[in-house]
């Protein structure tokens, strides 16, 4: 389930719920740092849809940015930045993820996240992922279209990290 939420700065974020798996837990009882990246990926796909040509049809997504790409265009991760603020302890209820767009450039954009404990509501992780669209047959980056930028601007909010 996804819902939109207004941010303090006037931007809009999406709130998603991503399950934590028993196997995601490390010896300390909290979600392993590698699994945090999986949770971020799941949140991106829940928010923006699976890339065209992958998987089978499912539920509609909030902003079908990935699922509207041409079949030979991929959404590739350029960079991740993650800061751990508090342990995200394993629970048998989904983690709460807030996701928004913190930057839009000519051929890339930045997805920002907050991961919250579903019971205490503590902010456990902030992160950002820079993505670019890549045309696989030609091996070149694809510039964002006016339509892409319009979709992304609907979810514009603040950066989690200073440049």
PDB file of C-alpha atoms in Angstrom:
ATOM      1  CA  UNK A   1       0.000   0.000   0.000  1.00  0.00           C
ATOM      2  CA  UNK A   2       1.326   3.420  -0.973  1.00  0.00           C
ATOM      3  CA  UNK A   3       0.075   6.822   0.072  1.00  0.00           C
ATOM      4  CA  UNK A   4       1.233  10.370  -0.552  1.00  0.00           C
ATOM      5  CA  UNK A   5       2.218  12.622   2.316  1.00  0.00           C
ATOM      6  CA  UNK A   6       3.080  16.328   2.417  1.00  0.00           C
ATOM      7  CA  UNK A   7       6.563  17.098   3.708  1.00  0.00           C
ATOM      8  CA  UNK A   8       7.385  20.016   6.043  1.00  0.00           C
ATOM      9  CA  UNK A   9       9.062  21.901   3.166  1.00  0.00           C
ATOM     10  CA  UNK A  10       5.925  21.582   1.012  1.00  0.00           C
ATOM     11  CA  UNK A  11       7.173  18.665  -1.111  1.00  0.00           C
ATOM     12  CA  UNK A  12       5.405  15.341  -1.467  1.00  0.00           C
ATOM     13  CA  UNK A  13       6.675  11.922  -0.429  1.00  0.00           C
ATOM     14  CA  UNK A  14       5.282   8.443  -0.844  1.00  0.00           C
ATOM     15  CA  UNK A  15       4.925   6.205   2.202  1.00  0.00           C
ATOM     16  CA  UNK A  16       5.403   2.486   1.598  1.00  0.00           C
ATOM     17  CA  UNK A  17       5.557  -0.616   3.764  1.00  0.00           C
ATOM     18  CA  UNK A  18       8.311  -3.114   2.921  1.00  0.00           C
ATOM     19  CA  UNK A  19       8.441  -6.441   4.793  1.00  0.00           C
ATOM     20  CA  UNK A  20      11.497  -7.280   6.847  1.00  0.00           C
ATOM     21  CA  UNK A  21      12.501 -10.917   6.414  1.00  0.00           C
ATOM     22  CA  UNK A  22      13.784 -13.178   9.200  1.00  0.00           C
ATOM     23  CA  UNK A  23      16.898 -13.787   7.106  1.00  0.00           C
ATOM     24  CA  UNK A  24      17.558 -10.023   6.900  1.00  0.00           C
ATOM     25  CA  UNK A  25      18.522 -10.002  10.594  1.00  0.00           C
ATOM     26  CA  UNK A  26      22.166 -10.128  11.630  1.00  0.00           C
ATOM     27  CA  UNK A  27      23.705 -11.558  14.805  1.00  0.00           C
ATOM     28  CA  UNK A  28      22.866  -8.328  16.670  1.00  0.00           C
ATOM     29  CA  UNK A  29      19.122  -8.708  16.042  1.00  0.00           C
ATOM     30  CA  UNK A  30      18.782  -5.819  13.617  1.00  0.00           C
ATOM     31  CA  UNK A  31      18.488  -5.649   9.849  1.00  0.00           C
ATOM     32  CA  UNK A  32      21.885  -6.127   8.197  1.00  0.00           C
ATOM     33  CA  UNK A  33      23.304  -3.152   6.282  1.00  0.00           C
ATOM     34  CA  UNK A  34      23.321  -5.100   3.003  1.00  0.00           C
ATOM     35  CA  UNK A  35      19.630  -5.893   3.445  1.00  0.00           C
ATOM     36  CA  UNK A  36      18.911  -2.187   3.933  1.00  0.00           C
ATOM     37  CA  UNK A  37      19.911  -1.723   0.270  1.00  0.00           C
ATOM     38  CA  UNK A  38      17.451  -4.480  -0.706  1.00  0.00           C
ATOM     39  CA  UNK A  39      14.711  -2.678   1.218  1.00  0.00           C
ATOM     40  CA  UNK A  40      15.561   0.539  -0.661  1.00  0.00           C
ATOM     41  CA  UNK A  41      15.330  -1.336  -3.965  1.00  0.00           C
ATOM     42  CA  UNK A  42      11.961  -2.834  -2.997  1.00  0.00           C
ATOM     43  CA  UNK A  43      10.708   0.644  -2.074  1.00  0.00           C
ATOM     44  CA  UNK A  44      11.811   2.051  -5.467  1.00  0.00           C
ATOM     45  CA  UNK A  45      10.012  -0.741  -7.333  1.00  0.00           C
ATOM     46  CA  UNK A  46       6.871  -0.394  -5.180  1.00  0.00           C
ATOM     47  CA  UNK A  47       6.861   3.368  -5.848  1.00  0.00           C
ATOM     48  CA  UNK A  48       7.916   3.514  -9.508  1.00  0.00           C
ATOM     49  CA  UNK A  49       7.073   0.073 -10.938  1.00  0.00           C
ATOM     50  CA  UNK A  50       9.259  -2.693 -12.300  1.00  0.00           C
ATOM     51  CA  UNK A  51      11.254  -1.771 -15.409  1.00  0.00           C
ATOM     52  CA  UNK A  52       9.508  -2.595 -18.674  1.00  0.00           C
ATOM     53  CA  UNK A  53       9.986  -6.168 -19.833  1.00  0.00           C
ATOM     54  CA  UNK A  54      10.655  -7.556 -16.338  1.00  0.00           C
ATOM     55  CA  UNK A  55       8.317  -9.544 -14.133  1.00  0.00           C
ATOM     56  CA  UNK A  56       4.600  -9.991 -14.678  1.00  0.00           C
ATOM     57  CA  UNK A  57       1.771  -7.479 -14.205  1.00  0.00           C
ATOM     58  CA  UNK A  58       0.835  -6.659 -10.625  1.00  0.00           C
ATOM     59  CA  UNK A  59      -0.757  -3.798  -8.746  1.00  0.00           C
ATOM     60  CA  UNK A  60      -0.680  -0.256 -10.072  1.00  0.00           C
ATOM     61  CA  UNK A  61       2.121   1.884  -8.639  1.00  0.00           C
ATOM     62  CA  UNK A  62       1.983   5.476  -7.441  1.00  0.00           C
ATOM     63  CA  UNK A  63       4.289   6.920 -10.113  1.00  0.00           C
ATOM     64  CA  UNK A  64       4.984   4.452 -12.990  1.00  0.00           C
ATOM     65  CA  UNK A  65       8.337   6.004 -13.877  1.00  0.00           C
ATOM     66  CA  UNK A  66      10.201   2.710 -14.432  1.00  0.00           C
ATOM     67  CA  UNK A  67       7.344   0.679 -15.858  1.00  0.00           C
ATOM     68  CA  UNK A  68       6.781   3.270 -18.612  1.00  0.00           C
ATOM     69  CA  UNK A  69      10.345   2.991 -19.929  1.00  0.00           C
ATOM     70  CA  UNK A  70      10.904   1.411 -23.330  1.00  0.00           C
ATOM     71  CA  UNK A  71      11.847  -2.288 -23.125  1.00  0.00           C
ATOM     72  CA  UNK A  72      15.504  -1.653 -24.058  1.00  0.00           C
ATOM     73  CA  UNK A  73      15.993   1.165 -21.508  1.00  0.00           C
ATOM     74  CA  UNK A  74      17.184   0.289 -18.026  1.00  0.00           C
ATOM     75  CA  UNK A  75      17.083   2.293 -14.800  1.00  0.00           C
ATOM     76  CA  UNK A  76      20.591   1.846 -13.417  1.00  0.00           C
ATOM     77  CA  UNK A  77      21.971   2.738 -10.003  1.00  0.00           C
ATOM     78  CA  UNK A  78      24.830   5.223 -10.306  1.00  0.00           C
ATOM     79  CA  UNK A  79      25.441   5.781  -6.591  1.00  0.00           C
ATOM     80  CA  UNK A  80      24.091   4.943  -3.126  1.00  0.00           C
ATOM     81  CA  UNK A  81      24.588   6.992   0.001  1.00  0.00           C
ATOM     82  CA  UNK A  82      23.349   5.593   3.314  1.00  0.00           C
ATOM     83  CA  UNK A  83      23.509   6.881   6.880  1.00  0.00           C
ATOM     84  CA  UNK A  84      22.465   4.650   9.764  1.00  0.00           C
ATOM     85  CA  UNK A  85      20.860   6.681  12.551  1.00  0.00           C
ATOM     86  CA  UNK A  86      19.558   3.853  14.760  1.00  0.00           C
ATOM     87  CA  UNK A  87      19.294   0.071  14.479  1.00  0.00           C
ATOM     88  CA  UNK A  88      16.300  -1.191  12.531  1.00  0.00           C
ATOM     89  CA  UNK A  89      15.363  -4.168  14.662  1.00  0.00           C
ATOM     90  CA  UNK A  90      13.727  -7.141  13.015  1.00  0.00           C
ATOM     91  CA  UNK A  91       9.954  -7.237  13.477  1.00  0.00           C
ATOM     92  CA  UNK A  92       7.338  -9.366  11.787  1.00  0.00           C
ATOM     93  CA  UNK A  93       5.662  -6.218  10.487  1.00  0.00           C
ATOM     94  CA  UNK A  94       6.838  -4.183   7.484  1.00  0.00           C
ATOM     95  CA  UNK A  95       9.262  -1.283   7.825  1.00  0.00           C
ATOM     96  CA  UNK A  96       7.867   2.141   6.933  1.00  0.00           C
ATOM     97  CA  UNK A  97       9.689   3.789   4.031  1.00  0.00           C
ATOM     98  CA  UNK A  98       9.205   7.392   2.921  1.00  0.00           C
ATOM     99  CA  UNK A  99      10.500   8.051  -0.580  1.00  0.00           C
ATOM    100  CA  UNK A 100      10.773  11.228  -2.663  1.00  0.00           C
ATOM    101  CA  UNK A 101      12.926  12.836  -5.357  1.00  0.00           C
ATOM    102  CA  UNK A 102      15.656  15.160  -4.110  1.00  0.00           C
ATOM    103  CA  UNK A 103      17.334  16.112  -7.421  1.00  0.00           C
ATOM    104  CA  UNK A 104      16.545  16.044 -11.138  1.00  0.00           C
ATOM    105  CA  UNK A 105      19.297  16.591 -13.701  1.00  0.00           C
ATOM    106  CA  UNK A 106      19.553  16.186 -17.461  1.00  0.00           C
ATOM    107  CA  UNK A 107      20.262  12.440 -17.478  1.00  0.00           C
ATOM    108  CA  UNK A 108      19.900  11.418 -13.825  1.00  0.00           C
ATOM    109  CA  UNK A 109      17.770  11.889 -10.737  1.00  0.00           C
ATOM    110  CA  UNK A 110      18.147  11.224  -7.035  1.00  0.00           C
ATOM    111  CA  UNK A 111      15.708   9.215  -4.958  1.00  0.00           C
ATOM    112  CA  UNK A 112      15.747  10.052  -1.226  1.00  0.00           C
ATOM    113  CA  UNK A 113      14.483   7.772   1.536  1.00  0.00           C
ATOM    114  CA  UNK A 114      13.756   7.599   5.228  1.00  0.00           C
ATOM    115  CA  UNK A 115      13.368   4.169   6.836  1.00  0.00           C
ATOM    116  CA  UNK A 116      11.354   4.110  10.058  1.00  0.00           C
ATOM    117  CA  UNK A 117      10.790   1.482  12.717  1.00  0.00           C
ATOM    118  CA  UNK A 118       7.145   0.426  12.275  1.00  0.00           C
ATOM    119  CA  UNK A 119       6.468   0.304  16.033  1.00  0.00           C
ATOM    120  CA  UNK A 120       8.549   3.069  17.626  1.00  0.00           C
ATOM    121  CA  UNK A 121       8.435   5.314  14.513  1.00  0.00           C
ATOM    122  CA  UNK A 122      12.142   6.092  15.055  1.00  0.00           C
ATOM    123  CA  UNK A 123      13.982   7.204  11.932  1.00  0.00           C
ATOM    124  CA  UNK A 124      16.606   4.482  11.506  1.00  0.00           C
ATOM    125  CA  UNK A 125      18.131   5.208   8.092  1.00  0.00           C
ATOM    126  CA  UNK A 126      18.379   8.040   5.611  1.00  0.00           C
ATOM    127  CA  UNK A 127      19.614   7.304   2.126  1.00  0.00           C
ATOM    128  CA  UNK A 128      19.807   8.516  -1.441  1.00  0.00           C
ATOM    129  CA  UNK A 129      20.199   6.678  -4.735  1.00  0.00           C
ATOM    130  CA  UNK A 130      21.263   8.368  -7.967  1.00  0.00           C
ATOM    131  CA  UNK A 131      19.696   6.689 -11.000  1.00  0.00           C
ATOM    132  CA  UNK A 132      20.181   7.116 -14.729  1.00  0.00           C
ATOM    133  CA  UNK A 133      18.336   5.656 -17.700  1.00  0.00           C
ATOM    134  CA  UNK A 134      20.580   3.580 -19.942  1.00  0.00           C
ATOM    135  CA  UNK A 135      19.821   2.470 -23.513  1.00  0.00           C
ATOM    136  CA  UNK A 136      21.309  -1.019 -23.493  1.00  0.00           C
ATOM    137  CA  UNK A 137      21.627  -1.668 -27.280  1.00  0.00           C
ATOM    138  CA  UNK A 138      23.580   1.546 -27.914  1.00  0.00           C
ATOM    139  CA  UNK A 139      25.372   1.647 -24.562  1.00  0.00           C
ATOM    140  CA  UNK A 140      24.415   5.276 -23.961  1.00  0.00           C
ATOM    141  CA  UNK A 141      22.653   7.274 -21.280  1.00  0.00           C
ATOM    142  CA  UNK A 142      19.148   8.504 -22.057  1.00  0.00           C
ATOM    143  CA  UNK A 143      18.304  12.082 -21.175  1.00  0.00           C
ATOM    144  CA  UNK A 144      15.194  12.580 -19.072  1.00  0.00           C
ATOM    145  CA  UNK A 145      12.213  13.635 -21.160  1.00  0.00           C
ATOM    146  CA  UNK A 146       9.907  16.495 -20.229  1.00  0.00           C
ATOM    147  CA  UNK A 147       7.373  13.817 -19.207  1.00  0.00           C
ATOM    148  CA  UNK A 148       9.934  12.085 -16.956  1.00  0.00           C
ATOM    149  CA  UNK A 149      10.808  15.384 -15.320  1.00  0.00           C
ATOM    150  CA  UNK A 150       7.134  16.223 -14.755  1.00  0.00           C
ATOM    151  CA  UNK A 151       6.547  12.848 -13.041  1.00  0.00           C
ATOM    152  CA  UNK A 152       9.641  13.314 -10.883  1.00  0.00           C
ATOM    153  CA  UNK A 153       8.859  16.917  -9.932  1.00  0.00           C
ATOM    154  CA  UNK A 154       5.543  15.769  -8.404  1.00  0.00           C
ATOM    155  CA  UNK A 155       7.604  14.072  -5.684  1.00  0.00           C
ATOM    156  CA  UNK A 156      10.232  16.769  -5.197  1.00  0.00           C
ATOM    157  CA  UNK A 157      11.567  17.227  -1.674  1.00  0.00           C
ATOM    158  CA  UNK A 158      14.752  18.054   0.233  1.00  0.00           C
ATOM    159  CA  UNK A 159      18.073  16.258  -0.034  1.00  0.00           C
ATOM    160  CA  UNK A 160      19.105  14.008   2.849  1.00  0.00           C
ATOM    161  CA  UNK A 161      22.761  14.995   2.455  1.00  0.00           C
ATOM    162  CA  UNK A 162      24.495  18.270   1.753  1.00  0.00           C
ATOM    163  CA  UNK A 163      26.461  18.328  -1.507  1.00  0.00           C
TER     164      UNK A 163
END
